[in-house]
CSV table of C-alpha atoms in Angstrom, one decimal:
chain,number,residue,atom,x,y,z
A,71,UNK,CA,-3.6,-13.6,23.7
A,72,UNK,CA,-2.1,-11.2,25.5
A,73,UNK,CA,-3.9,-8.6,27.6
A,74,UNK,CA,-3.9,-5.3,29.4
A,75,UNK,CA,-6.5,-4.8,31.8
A,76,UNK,CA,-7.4,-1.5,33.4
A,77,UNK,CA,-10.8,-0.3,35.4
A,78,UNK,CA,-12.6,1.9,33.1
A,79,UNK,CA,-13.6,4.1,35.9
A,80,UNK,CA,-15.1,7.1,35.8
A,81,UNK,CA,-12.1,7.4,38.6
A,82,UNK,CA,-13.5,10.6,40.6
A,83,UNK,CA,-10.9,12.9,42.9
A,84,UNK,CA,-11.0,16.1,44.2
A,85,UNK,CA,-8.7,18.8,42.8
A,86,UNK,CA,-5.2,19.0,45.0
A,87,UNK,CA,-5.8,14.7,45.7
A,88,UNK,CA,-3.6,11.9,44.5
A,89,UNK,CA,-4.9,10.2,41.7
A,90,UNK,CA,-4.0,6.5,41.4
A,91,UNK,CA,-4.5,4.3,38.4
A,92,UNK,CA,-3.7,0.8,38.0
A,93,UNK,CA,-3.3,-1.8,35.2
A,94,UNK,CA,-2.3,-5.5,35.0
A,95,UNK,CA,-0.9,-7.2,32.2
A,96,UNK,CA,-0.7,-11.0,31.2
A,97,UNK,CA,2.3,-11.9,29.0
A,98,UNK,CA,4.7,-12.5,31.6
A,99,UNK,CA,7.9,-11.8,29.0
A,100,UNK,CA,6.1,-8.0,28.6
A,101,UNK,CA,9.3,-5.3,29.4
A,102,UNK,CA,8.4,-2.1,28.6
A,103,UNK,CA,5.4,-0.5,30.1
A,104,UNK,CA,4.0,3.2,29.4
A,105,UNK,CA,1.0,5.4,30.3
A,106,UNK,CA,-1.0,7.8,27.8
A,107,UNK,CA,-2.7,10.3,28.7
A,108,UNK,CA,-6.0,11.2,26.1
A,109,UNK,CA,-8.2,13.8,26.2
A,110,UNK,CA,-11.9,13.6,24.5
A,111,UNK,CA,-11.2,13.7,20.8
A,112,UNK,CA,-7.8,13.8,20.8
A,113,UNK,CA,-5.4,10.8,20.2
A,114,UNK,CA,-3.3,9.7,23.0
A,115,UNK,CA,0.3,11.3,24.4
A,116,UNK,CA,2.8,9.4,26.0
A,117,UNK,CA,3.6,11.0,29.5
A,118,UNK,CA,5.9,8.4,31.3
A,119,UNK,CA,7.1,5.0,30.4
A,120,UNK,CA,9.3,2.6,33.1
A,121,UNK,CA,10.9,-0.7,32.3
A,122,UNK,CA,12.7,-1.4,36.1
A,123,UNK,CA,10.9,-2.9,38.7
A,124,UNK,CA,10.1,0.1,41.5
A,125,UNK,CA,9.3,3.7,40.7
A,126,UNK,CA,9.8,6.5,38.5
A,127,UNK,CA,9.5,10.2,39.1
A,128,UNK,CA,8.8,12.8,36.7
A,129,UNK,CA,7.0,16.0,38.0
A,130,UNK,CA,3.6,14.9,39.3
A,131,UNK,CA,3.5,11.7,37.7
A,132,UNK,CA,4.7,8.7,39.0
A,133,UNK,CA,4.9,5.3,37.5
A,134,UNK,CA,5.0,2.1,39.7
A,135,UNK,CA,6.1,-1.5,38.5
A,136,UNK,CA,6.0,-4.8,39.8
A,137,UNK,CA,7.0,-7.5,37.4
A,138,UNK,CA,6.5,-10.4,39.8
A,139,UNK,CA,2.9,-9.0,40.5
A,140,UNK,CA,2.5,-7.9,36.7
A,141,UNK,CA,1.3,-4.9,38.0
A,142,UNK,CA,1.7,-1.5,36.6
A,143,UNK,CA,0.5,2.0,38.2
A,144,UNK,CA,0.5,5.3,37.6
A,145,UNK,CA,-0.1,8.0,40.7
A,146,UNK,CA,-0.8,12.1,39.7
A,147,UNK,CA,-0.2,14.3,42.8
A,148,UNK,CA,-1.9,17.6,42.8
A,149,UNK,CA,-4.5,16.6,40.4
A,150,UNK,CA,-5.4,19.2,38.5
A,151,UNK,CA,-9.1,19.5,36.4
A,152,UNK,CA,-6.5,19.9,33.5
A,153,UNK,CA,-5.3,16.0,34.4
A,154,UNK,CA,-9.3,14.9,33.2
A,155,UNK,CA,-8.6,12.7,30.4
A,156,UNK,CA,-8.6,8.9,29.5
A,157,UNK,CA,-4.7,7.3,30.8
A,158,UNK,CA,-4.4,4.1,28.4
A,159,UNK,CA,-2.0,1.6,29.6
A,160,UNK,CA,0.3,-0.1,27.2
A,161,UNK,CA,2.7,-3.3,27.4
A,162,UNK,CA,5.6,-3.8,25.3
A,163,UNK,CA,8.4,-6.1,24.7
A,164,UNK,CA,12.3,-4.9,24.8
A,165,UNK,CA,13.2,-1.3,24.8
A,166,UNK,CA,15.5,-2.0,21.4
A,167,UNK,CA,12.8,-4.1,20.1
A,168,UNK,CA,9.6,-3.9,17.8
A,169,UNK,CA,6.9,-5.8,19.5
A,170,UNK,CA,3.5,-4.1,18.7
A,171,UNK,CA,2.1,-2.3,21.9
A,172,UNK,CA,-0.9,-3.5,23.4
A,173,UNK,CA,-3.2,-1.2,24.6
A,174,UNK,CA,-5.9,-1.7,28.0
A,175,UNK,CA,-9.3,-0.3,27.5
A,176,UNK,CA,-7.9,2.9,29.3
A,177,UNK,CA,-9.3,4.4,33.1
A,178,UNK,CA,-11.4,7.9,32.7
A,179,UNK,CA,-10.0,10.3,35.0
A,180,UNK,CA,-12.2,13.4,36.6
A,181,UNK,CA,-10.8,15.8,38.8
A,182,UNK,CA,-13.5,18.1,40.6
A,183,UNK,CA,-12.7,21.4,40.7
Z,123,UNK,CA,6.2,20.1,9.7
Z,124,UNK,CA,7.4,17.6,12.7
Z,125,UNK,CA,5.6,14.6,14.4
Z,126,UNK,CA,2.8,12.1,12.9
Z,127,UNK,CA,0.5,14.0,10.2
Z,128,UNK,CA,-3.1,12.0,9.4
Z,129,UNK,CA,-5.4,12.9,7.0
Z,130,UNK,CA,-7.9,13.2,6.3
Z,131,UNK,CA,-9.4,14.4,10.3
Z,132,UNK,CA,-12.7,13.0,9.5
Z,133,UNK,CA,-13.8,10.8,6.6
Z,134,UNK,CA,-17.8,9.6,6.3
Z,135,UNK,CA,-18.2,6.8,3.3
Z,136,UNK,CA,-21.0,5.0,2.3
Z,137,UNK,CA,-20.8,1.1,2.4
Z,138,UNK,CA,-19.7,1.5,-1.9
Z,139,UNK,CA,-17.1,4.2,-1.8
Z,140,UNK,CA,-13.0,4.0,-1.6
Z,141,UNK,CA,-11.3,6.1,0.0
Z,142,UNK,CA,-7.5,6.1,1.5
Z,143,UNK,CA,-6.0,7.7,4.6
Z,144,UNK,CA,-3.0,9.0,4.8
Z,145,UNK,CA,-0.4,9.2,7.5
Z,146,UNK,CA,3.2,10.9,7.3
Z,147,UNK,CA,6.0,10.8,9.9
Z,148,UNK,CA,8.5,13.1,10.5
Z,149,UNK,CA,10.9,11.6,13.3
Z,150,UNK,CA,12.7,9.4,11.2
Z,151,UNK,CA,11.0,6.4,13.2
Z,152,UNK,CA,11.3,2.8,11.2
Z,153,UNK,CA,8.1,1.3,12.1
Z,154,UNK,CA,4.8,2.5,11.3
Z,155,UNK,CA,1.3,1.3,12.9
Z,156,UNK,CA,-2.1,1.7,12.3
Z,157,UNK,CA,-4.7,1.2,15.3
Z,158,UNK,CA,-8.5,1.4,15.5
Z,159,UNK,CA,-9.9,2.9,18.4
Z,160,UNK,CA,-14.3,2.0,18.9
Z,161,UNK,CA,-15.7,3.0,22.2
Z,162,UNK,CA,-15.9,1.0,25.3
Z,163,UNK,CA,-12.8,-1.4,23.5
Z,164,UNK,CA,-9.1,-1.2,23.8
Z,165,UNK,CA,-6.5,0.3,20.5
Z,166,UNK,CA,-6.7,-2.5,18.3
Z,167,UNK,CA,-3.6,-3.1,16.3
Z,168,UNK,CA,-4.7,-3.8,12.8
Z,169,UNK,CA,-1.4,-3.7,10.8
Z,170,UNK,CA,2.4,-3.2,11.5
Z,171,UNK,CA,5.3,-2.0,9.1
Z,172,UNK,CA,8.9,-2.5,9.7
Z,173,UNK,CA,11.5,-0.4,7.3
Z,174,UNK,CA,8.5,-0.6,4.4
Z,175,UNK,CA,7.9,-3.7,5.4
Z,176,UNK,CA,4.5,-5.4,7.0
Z,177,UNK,CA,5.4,-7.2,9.4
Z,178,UNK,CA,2.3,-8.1,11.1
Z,179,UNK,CA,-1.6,-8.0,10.0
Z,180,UNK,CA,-3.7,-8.8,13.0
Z,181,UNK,CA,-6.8,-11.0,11.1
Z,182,UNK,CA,-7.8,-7.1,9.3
Z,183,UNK,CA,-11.1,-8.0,6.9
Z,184,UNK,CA,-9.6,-7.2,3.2
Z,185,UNK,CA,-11.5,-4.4,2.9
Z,186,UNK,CA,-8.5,-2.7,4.6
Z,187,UNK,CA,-5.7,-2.6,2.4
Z,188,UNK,CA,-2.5,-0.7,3.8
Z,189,UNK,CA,0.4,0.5,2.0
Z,190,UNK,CA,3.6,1.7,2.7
Z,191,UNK,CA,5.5,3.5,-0.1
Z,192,UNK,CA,8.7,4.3,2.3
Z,193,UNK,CA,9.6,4.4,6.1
Z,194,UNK,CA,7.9,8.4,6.1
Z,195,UNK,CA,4.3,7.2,5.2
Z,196,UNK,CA,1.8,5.3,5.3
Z,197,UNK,CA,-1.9,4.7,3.8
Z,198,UNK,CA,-4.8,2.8,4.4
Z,199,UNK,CA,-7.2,2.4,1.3
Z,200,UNK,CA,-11.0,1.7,2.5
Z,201,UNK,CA,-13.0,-0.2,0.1
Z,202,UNK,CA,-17.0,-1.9,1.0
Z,203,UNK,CA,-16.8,-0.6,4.2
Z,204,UNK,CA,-19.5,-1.7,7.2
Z,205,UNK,CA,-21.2,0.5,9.5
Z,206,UNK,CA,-19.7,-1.2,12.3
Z,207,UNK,CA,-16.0,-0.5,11.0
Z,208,UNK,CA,-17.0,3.5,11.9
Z,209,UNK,CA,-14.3,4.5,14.3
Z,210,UNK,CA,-11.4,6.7,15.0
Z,211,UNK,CA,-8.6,5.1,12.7
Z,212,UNK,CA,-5.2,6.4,14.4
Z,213,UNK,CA,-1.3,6.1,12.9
Z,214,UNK,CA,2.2,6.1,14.8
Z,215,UNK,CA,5.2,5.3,14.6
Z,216,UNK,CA,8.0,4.6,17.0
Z,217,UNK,CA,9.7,1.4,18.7
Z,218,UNK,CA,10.0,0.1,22.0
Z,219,UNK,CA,10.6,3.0,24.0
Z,220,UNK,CA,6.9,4.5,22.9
Z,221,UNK,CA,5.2,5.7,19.8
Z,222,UNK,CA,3.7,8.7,18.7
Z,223,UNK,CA,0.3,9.0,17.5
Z,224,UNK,CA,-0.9,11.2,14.7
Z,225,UNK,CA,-4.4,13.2,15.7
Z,226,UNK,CA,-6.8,10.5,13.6
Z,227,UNK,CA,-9.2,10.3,11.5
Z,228,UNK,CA,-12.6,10.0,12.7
Z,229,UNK,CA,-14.7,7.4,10.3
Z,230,UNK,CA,-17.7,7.4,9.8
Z,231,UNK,CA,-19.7,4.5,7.2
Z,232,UNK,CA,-23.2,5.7,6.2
């Protein structure tokens, strides 16, 4: 069965800090990887998704991947209290393909004002 | 309207009723999903649709019976629910480069 695996915090950081979440996956053939962000009662937003070993940039949020680790990260610079949510991370197969997401348990983020 | 449209946003059902939920898409997407979401446990993909097709049914009780008329939406008829099936039901639709989720509906089962 595969699996996503994430620490369910609560993940505490002061406002202005980096905040740094990680997840780990077990289907070694997973290819698509991508972080939602959900607030309390709302349903979850994609905000990045990577499929290439290394990093990718966009704004604050960057998004880490190590395939030979199956290791996936996400890092928010500047946290802001707005950033407090739940980040979910999900594993996928190809980008052209329809393998069904699979969803970790998700970290709870607070940022202290 | 534009983007994934559930209703309704929050449902309570006794253990005898039958209800459906309803979820329409707008971004011409070809697959369709519907996740639970308890606390404390990960999305749990209950059933998968393909171009009107189902392509996948991940061991759902029958007491969920989905639906999908055309590639735009998609129900989910409730029938003899439990208590412990109370949760936030969520639709989306998309492929592998991400999906989007439709706001939920919150369920409760009285």
């Amino acid at each position: 069965q595969k699996e996503v695996e994430q620490n369910s915090g609560p993940l505490s950081v002061p406002e202005g800090a980096i905040a740094s979440l990680n997840c780990t996956y077990s289907d070694r053939g997973s290819q698509s990887f991508f972080w939602y962000r959900q607030y309390s009662g709302k349903s979850p937003e994609l905000i990045m998704f990577i499929y290439s070993n290394g990093d990718k940039e966009d704004g604050r949020f960057t998004a880490q991947l190590n395939k030979a680790s199956q290791y996936v990260s996400l890092l928010i610079r500047d946290s802001q209290p707005s950033d407090s949510a739940t980040y979910l991370c999900a594993v996928g197969g190809e980008y052209s393909g329809n393998t069904p997401l699979v969803f970790g348990k998700g970290t709870r983020l607070s940022v202290i004002a | 309207e534009t983007g994934v449209t559930q209703t309704p946003r929050h449902l309570v059902m006794g253990m005898t009723n039958k209800k459906s939920l309803k979820c329409e898409q707008h971004l011409g997407h070809n697959a369709m999903y519907w996740y639970k979401q308890s606390a404390k446990k990960p999305l749990e993909l209950m059933f998968v649709y393909n171009f009107k097709e189902q392509t996948e049914n991940n061991s759902v009780p029958s007491r969920f019976s989905p639906e999908c008329p055309n590639s735009s939406h998609l129900f989910l008829h409730l029938h003899t629910l439990q208590p412990e099936d109370s949760a936030l039901y969520l639709c989306a639709s998309g492929e592998g480069y991400g999906y989007t989720f439709g706001s939920g509906t919150r369920l409760t089962v009285v």
